[in-house]
Coordinates of C-alpha atoms and ligand atoms in Angstrom, one line a residue:
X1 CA -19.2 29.5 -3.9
X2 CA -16.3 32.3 -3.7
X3 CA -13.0 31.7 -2.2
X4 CA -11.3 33.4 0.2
X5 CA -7.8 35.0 -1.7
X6 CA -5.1 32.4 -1.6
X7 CA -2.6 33.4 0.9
X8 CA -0.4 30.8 0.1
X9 CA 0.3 29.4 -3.3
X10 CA 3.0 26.9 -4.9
X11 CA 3.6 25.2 -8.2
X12 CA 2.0 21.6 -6.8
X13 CA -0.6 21.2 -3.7
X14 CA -0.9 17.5 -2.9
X15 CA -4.3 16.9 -0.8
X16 CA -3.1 14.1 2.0
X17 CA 0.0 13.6 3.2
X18 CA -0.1 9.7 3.4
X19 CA 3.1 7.9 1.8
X20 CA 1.2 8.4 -1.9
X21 CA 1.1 11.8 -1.2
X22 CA 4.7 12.5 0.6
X23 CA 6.2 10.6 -2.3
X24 CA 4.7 12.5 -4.7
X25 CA 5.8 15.5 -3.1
X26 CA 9.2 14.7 -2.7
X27 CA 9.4 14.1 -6.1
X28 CA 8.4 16.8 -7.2
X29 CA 10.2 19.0 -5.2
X30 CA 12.8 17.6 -6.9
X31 CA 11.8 18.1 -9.9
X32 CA 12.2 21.8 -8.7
X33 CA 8.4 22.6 -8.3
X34 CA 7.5 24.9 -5.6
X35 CA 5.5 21.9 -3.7
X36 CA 3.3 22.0 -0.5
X37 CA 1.2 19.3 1.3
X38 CA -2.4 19.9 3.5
X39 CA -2.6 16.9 6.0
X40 CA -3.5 17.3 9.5
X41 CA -1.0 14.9 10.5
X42 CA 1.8 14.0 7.6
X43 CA 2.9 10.4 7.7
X44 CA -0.4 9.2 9.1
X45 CA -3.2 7.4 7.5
X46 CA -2.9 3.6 6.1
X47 CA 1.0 3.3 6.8
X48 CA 0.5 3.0 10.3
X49 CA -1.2 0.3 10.1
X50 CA 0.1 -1.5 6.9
X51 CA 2.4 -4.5 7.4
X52 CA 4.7 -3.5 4.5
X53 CA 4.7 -6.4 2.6
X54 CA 6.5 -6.0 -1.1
X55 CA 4.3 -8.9 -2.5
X56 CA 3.8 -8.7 -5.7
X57 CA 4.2 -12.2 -6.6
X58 CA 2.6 -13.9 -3.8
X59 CA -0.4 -11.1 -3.9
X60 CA -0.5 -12.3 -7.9
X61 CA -4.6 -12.3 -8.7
X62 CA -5.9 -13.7 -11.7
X63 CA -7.4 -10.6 -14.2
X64 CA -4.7 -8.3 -12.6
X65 CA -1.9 -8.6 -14.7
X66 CA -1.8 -5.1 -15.6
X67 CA -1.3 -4.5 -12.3
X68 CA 1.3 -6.8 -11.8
X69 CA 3.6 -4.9 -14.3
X70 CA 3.2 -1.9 -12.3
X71 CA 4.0 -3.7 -9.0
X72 CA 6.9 -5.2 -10.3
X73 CA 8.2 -2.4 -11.4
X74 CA 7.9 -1.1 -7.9
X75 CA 9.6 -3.9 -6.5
X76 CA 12.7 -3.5 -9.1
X77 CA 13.1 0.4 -7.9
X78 CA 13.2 -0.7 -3.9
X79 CA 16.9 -1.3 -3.2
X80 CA 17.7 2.0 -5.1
X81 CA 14.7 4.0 -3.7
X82 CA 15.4 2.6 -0.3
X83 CA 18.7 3.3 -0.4
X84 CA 18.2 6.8 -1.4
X85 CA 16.0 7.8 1.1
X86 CA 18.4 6.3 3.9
X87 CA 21.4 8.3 2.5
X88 CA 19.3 11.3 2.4
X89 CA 17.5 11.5 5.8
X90 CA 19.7 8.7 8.2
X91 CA 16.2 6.7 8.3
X92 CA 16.8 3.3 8.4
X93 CA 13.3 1.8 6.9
X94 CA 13.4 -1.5 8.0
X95 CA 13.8 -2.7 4.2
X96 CA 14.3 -6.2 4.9
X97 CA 15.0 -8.6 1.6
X98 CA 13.6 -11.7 3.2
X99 CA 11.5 -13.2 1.0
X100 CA 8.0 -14.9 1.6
X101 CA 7.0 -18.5 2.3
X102 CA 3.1 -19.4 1.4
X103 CA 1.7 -22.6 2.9
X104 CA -1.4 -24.5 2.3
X105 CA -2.8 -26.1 5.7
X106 CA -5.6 -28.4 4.3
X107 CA -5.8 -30.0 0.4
X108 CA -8.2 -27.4 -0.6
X109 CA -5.6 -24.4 0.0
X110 CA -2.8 -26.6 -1.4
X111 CA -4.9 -27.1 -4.5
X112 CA -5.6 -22.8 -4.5
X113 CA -1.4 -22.7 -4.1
X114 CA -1.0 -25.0 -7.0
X115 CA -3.1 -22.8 -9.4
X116 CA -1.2 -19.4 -8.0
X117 CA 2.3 -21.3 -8.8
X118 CA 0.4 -22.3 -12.4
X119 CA -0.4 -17.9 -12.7
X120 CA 3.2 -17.0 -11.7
X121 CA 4.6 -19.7 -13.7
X122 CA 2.3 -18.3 -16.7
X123 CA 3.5 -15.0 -15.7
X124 CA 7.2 -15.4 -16.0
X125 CA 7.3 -15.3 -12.1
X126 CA 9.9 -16.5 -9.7
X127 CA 8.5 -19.0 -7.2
X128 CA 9.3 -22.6 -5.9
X129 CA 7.0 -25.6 -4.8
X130 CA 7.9 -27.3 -1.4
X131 CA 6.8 -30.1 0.5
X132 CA 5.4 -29.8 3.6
X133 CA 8.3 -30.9 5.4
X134 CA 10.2 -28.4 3.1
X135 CA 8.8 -25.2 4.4
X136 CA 8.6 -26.4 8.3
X137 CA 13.0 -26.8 7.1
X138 CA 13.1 -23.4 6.3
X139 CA 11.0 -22.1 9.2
X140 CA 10.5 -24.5 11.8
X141 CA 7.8 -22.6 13.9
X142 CA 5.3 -23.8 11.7
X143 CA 2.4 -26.2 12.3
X144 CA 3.2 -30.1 11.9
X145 CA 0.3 -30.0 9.9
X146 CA 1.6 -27.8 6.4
X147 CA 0.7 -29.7 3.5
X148 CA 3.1 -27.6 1.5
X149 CA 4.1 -24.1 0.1
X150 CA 5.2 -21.7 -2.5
X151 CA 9.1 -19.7 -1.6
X152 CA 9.5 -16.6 -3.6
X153 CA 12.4 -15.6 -2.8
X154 CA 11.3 -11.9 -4.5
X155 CA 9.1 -11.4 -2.0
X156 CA 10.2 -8.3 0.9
X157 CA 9.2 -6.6 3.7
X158 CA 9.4 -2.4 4.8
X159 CA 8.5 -0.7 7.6
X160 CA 5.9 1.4 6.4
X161 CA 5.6 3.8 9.7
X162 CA 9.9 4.2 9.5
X163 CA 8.7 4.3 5.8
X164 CA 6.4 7.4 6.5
X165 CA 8.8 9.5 8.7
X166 CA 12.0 9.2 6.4
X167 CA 9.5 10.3 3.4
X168 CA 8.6 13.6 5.8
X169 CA 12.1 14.0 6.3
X170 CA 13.1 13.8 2.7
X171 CA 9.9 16.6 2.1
X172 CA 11.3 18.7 4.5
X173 CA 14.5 18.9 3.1
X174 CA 13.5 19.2 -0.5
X175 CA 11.1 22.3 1.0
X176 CA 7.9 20.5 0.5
X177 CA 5.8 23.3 3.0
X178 CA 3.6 21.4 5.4
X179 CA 0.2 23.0 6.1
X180 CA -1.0 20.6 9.1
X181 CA -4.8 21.0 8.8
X182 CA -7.6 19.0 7.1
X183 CA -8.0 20.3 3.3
X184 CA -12.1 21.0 3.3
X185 CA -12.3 21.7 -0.5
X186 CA -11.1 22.0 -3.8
X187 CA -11.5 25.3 -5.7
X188 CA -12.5 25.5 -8.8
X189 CA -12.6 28.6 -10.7
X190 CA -13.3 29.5 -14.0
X191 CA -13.6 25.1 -15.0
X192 CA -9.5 24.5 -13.6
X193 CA -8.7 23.4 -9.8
X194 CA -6.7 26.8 -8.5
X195 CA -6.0 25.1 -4.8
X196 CA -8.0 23.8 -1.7
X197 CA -9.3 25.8 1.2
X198 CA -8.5 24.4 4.6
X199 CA -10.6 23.5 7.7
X200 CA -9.5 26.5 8.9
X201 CA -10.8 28.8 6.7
X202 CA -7.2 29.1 4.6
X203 CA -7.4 29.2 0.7
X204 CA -3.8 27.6 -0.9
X205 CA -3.3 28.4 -4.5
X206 CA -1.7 26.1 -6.4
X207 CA -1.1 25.9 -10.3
X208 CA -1.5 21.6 -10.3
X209 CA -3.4 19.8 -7.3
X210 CA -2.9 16.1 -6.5
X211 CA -5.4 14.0 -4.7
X212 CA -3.7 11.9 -2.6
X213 CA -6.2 11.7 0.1
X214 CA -6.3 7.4 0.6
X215 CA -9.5 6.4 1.1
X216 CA -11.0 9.8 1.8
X217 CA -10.2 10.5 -1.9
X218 CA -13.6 9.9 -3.2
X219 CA -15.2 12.6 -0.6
X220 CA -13.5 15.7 -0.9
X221 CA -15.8 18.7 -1.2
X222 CA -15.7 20.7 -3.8
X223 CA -14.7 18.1 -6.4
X224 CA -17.2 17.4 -9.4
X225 CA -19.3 14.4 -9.5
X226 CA -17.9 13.1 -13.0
X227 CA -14.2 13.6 -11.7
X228 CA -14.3 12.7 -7.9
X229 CA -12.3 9.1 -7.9
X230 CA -14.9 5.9 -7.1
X231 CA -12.8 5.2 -4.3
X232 CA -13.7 3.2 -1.0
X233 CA -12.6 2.5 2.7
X234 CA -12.0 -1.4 2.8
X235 CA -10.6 -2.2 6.6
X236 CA -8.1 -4.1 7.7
X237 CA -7.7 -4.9 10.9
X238 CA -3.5 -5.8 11.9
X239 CA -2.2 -6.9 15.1
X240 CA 1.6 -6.2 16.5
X241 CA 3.0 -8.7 18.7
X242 CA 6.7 -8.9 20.3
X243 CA 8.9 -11.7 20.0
X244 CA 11.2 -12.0 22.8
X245 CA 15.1 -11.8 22.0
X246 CA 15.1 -15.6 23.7
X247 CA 12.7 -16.7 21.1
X248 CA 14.6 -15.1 18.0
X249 CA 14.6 -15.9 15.2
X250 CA 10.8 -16.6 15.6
X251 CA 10.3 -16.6 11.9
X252 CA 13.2 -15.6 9.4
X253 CA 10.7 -14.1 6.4
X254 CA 7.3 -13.6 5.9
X255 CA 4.6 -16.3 6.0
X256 CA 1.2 -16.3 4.8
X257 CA -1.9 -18.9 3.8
X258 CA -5.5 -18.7 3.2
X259 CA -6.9 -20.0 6.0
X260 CA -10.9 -20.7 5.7
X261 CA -11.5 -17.8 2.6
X262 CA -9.4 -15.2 4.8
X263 CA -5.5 -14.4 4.2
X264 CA -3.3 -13.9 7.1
X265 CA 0.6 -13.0 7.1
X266 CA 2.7 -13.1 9.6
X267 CA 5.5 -10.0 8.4
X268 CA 8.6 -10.1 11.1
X269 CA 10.9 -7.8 11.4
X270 CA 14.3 -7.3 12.3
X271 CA 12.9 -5.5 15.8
X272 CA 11.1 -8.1 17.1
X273 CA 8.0 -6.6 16.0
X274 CA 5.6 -9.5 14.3
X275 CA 2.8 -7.9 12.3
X276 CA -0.4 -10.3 11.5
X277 CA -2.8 -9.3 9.2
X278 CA -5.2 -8.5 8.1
X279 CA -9.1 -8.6 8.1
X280 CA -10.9 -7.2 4.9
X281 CA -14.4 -5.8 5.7
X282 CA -16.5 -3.4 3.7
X283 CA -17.7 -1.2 6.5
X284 CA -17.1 2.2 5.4
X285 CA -15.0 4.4 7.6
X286 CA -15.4 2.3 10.6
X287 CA -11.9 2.1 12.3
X288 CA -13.5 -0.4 15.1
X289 CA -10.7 -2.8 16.3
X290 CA -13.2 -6.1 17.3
X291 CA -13.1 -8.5 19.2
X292 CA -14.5 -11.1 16.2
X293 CA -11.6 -9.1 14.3
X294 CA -8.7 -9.8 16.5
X295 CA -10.1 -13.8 17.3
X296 CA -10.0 -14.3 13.6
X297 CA -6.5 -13.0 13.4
X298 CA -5.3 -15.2 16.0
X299 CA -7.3 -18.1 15.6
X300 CA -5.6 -18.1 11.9
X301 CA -2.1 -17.4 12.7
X302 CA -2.4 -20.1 15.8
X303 CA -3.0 -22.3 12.8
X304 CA -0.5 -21.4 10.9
X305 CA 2.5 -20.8 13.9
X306 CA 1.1 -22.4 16.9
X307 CA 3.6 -20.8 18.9
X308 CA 2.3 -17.2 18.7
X309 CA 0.2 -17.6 21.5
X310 CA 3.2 -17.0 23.6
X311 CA 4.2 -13.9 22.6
X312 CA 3.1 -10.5 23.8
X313 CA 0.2 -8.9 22.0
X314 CA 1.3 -4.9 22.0
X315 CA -0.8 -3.4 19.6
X316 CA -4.1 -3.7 17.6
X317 CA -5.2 -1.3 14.9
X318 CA -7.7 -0.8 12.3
X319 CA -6.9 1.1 8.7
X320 CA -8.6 1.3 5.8
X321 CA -7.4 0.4 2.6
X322 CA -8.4 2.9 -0.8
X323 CA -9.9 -0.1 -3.0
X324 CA -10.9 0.6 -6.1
X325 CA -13.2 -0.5 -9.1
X326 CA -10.4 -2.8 -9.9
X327 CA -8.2 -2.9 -7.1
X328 CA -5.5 -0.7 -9.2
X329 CA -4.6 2.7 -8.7
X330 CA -5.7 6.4 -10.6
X331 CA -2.8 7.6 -11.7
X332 CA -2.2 11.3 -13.2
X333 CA -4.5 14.1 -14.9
X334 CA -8.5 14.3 -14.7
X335 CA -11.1 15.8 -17.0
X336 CA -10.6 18.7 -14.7
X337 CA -7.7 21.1 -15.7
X338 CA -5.0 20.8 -13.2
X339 CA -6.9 18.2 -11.1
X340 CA -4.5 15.4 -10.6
X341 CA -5.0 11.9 -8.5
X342 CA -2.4 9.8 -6.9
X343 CA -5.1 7.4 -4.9
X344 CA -6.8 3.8 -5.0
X345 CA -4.0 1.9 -4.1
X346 CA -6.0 -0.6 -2.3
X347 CA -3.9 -3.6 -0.8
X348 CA -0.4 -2.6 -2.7
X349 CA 0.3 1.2 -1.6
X350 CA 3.8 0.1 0.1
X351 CA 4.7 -1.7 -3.2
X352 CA 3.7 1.1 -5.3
X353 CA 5.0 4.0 -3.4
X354 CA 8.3 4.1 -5.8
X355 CA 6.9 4.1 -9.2
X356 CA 3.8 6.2 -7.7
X357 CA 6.9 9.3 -6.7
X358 CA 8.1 8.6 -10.5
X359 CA 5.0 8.2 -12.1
X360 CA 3.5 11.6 -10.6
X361 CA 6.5 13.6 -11.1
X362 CA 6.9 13.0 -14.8
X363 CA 3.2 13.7 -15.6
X364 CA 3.3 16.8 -13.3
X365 CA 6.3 18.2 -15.2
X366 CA 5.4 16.9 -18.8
X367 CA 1.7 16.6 -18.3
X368 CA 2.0 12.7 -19.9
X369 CA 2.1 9.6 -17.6
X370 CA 5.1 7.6 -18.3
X371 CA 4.1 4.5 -20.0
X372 CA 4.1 2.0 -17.1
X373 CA 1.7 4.0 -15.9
X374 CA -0.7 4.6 -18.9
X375 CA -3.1 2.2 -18.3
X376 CA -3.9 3.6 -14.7
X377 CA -5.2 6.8 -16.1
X378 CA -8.4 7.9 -14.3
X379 CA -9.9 8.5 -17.5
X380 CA -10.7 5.0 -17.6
X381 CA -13.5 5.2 -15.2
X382 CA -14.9 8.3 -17.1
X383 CA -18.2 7.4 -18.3
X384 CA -17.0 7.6 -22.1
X385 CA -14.6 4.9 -21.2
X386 CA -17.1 2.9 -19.5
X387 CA -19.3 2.8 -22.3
X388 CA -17.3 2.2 -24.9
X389 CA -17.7 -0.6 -26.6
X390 CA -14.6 -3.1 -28.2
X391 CA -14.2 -2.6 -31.8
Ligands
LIG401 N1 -1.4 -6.0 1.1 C1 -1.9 -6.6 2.3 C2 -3.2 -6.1 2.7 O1 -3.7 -5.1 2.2 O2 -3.8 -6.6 3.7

């Protein structure tokens, strides 16, 4: 199919303007490319409804340690990253250095806790075991019933919707151009990605393309079968409550368990504002906030805090998550000449947004990922990779 002429063109186009993509852009604006972003809505998407949790240790999952060097060296860059995006824009982001406290409410999670402090241990990983009298010391809202828990200390918390709008800010500054429309397809001419034409009937040039499109990644039109990214939606559903000033501090970092299979977290932040979180359901783009959804959430957190069922309930939301084969991201170049992907972040995209903005400038001005992020090469799911067999 023929393109309309590009009547706007720029060094970089990055396809979503979610936090993955705004980072990305930021970057490399500053890298000095001529950088634009298509989103309808820059600084939507997953972030509004994330609970900004910084957890790479307490999210630690056995087989995923290659994953785990990426996300710590996403925590690492925070306090500089954060800092730098405060100085620059006057966004405070809610970065709060609180840590986390897991708990175990029956033997069985205590015995799952006990093999995560085993894997972190193993792992060269801060964390410390506590009694259950221990953890209800250090955070007294908890049920009488907590057999015990894991502190890491490591552990933060960001706002990821203050999170969104500082990185818009920091774009606009930087001269990132915002076309606020829905990206309908990528061109391809002559076997190379030249740009993307626009729901409304716009064609932007571009000389590298990023796919930063979340979840919607793995459906853009326009994109060939053996390079579209074998992304999917995985929903979460989140609830925000309020905790009144007279109850403060309700909770002084964030606590989580696995209650029955599920995980819930309770994230609170300096505002008042207590997120709980989060369903996992593989429904495909259904944003449906439930009824079963929000029971579960509370039913679990009840457990966990009994006394949340006094606070106001002010929000509930649905987002979906862009999981992926393995629950890591696709970092950097395709098989498709200046095709680039910045997606499949699945449950860590608030961790990852640092070394994601690092990662995708240095392979857009070198052409190599930097070697943290080697091993998340989309190549790996090519089907020559997928075949191949160990020497
Ligand atoms: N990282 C938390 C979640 O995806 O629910």
């Amino acid at each position: 199919m023929s393109s309309p002429p590009s009547t706007h063109t720029s060094d970089v186009l990055v396809i979503g303007g979610g936090i993955i993509g705004l980072v990305t852009a930021w970057r490399a604006a500053q890298r000095g490319f001529a950088t634009a972003v298509v989103d309808p809505e820059p600084g939507g998407g997953a972030a509004q409804v994330a609970a900004g949790m910084l957890a790479a240790v307490t999210e630690l999952h056995y087989g995923e340690q290659m994953l785990l060097a990426l996300n710590l060296a996403s925590a690492r860059r925070y306090p500089d990253f954060a800092a730098e995006l405060t100085d620059l824009t006057g966004h405070d982001l809610g970065y709060r250095r609180c840590g986390t406290l897991a708990v175990a409410l029956d033997a069985d999670d205590r015995a799952h806790l006990r093999e995560l402090h085993a894997l972190q241990q193993q792992s060269g990983l801060k964390s410390e075991w506590l009694s259950g009298r221990e953890c209800r010391r250090l955070e007294p809202m908890l049920a009488p019933g907590v057999r015990g828990g894991l502190r890491v200390d490591g552990d933060h918390q960001i706002d990821p919707r203050r999170l969104a709008a500082a990185l818009v800010a920091a774009c606009e500054r930087a001269g990132v151009v915002f076309h606020r429309v829905r990206a309908e397809r990528l061109t391809v001419e002559r076997d190379r990605a030249t740009g993307a034409v626009t729901a409304d009937g716009t064609a932007l040039g571009a000389g590298q393309v990023v796919l930063a499109g979340g979840s919607l990644s793995g459906r853009l039109a326009g994109v060939p079968d053996d390079v579209l990214p074998p992304v999917r939606p995985v929903k979460g559903q989140v609830l925000r409550l309020t905790v009144p000033k007279r109850y403060a501090p309700f909770l002084s970092r964030t606590v989580r368990a696995v209650v029955r299979g599920s995980s819930v977290y309770l994230v609170p932040r300096l505002s008042g504002e207590l997120v709980v979180g989060a369903t996992s359901e593989e429904l495909g783009w259904d944003t449906t906030v439930t009824a079963g959804g929000v029971y579960e959430l509370l039913r679990d957190a009840h457990e966990l805090v009994p006394g949340i069922t006094e606070l106001p309930l002010t929000e509930t939301r649905a987002g979906l998550r862009p999981g992926s084969p393995d629950n890591a991201p696709l970092l950097g170049p395709t098989e498709l000449p200046g095709l680039l992907l910045a997606t499949g972040h699945y449950r860590n995209g608030v961790l990852l947004t640092p070394v994601t903005g690092d990662a995708m400038a240095h392979v857009l001005a070198t052409g190599g990922l930097p070697e943290e992020a080697r091993p998340f090469t989309p190549r790996r799911f090519t089907a020559d990779a997928l075949t191949e067999q160990p020497a």
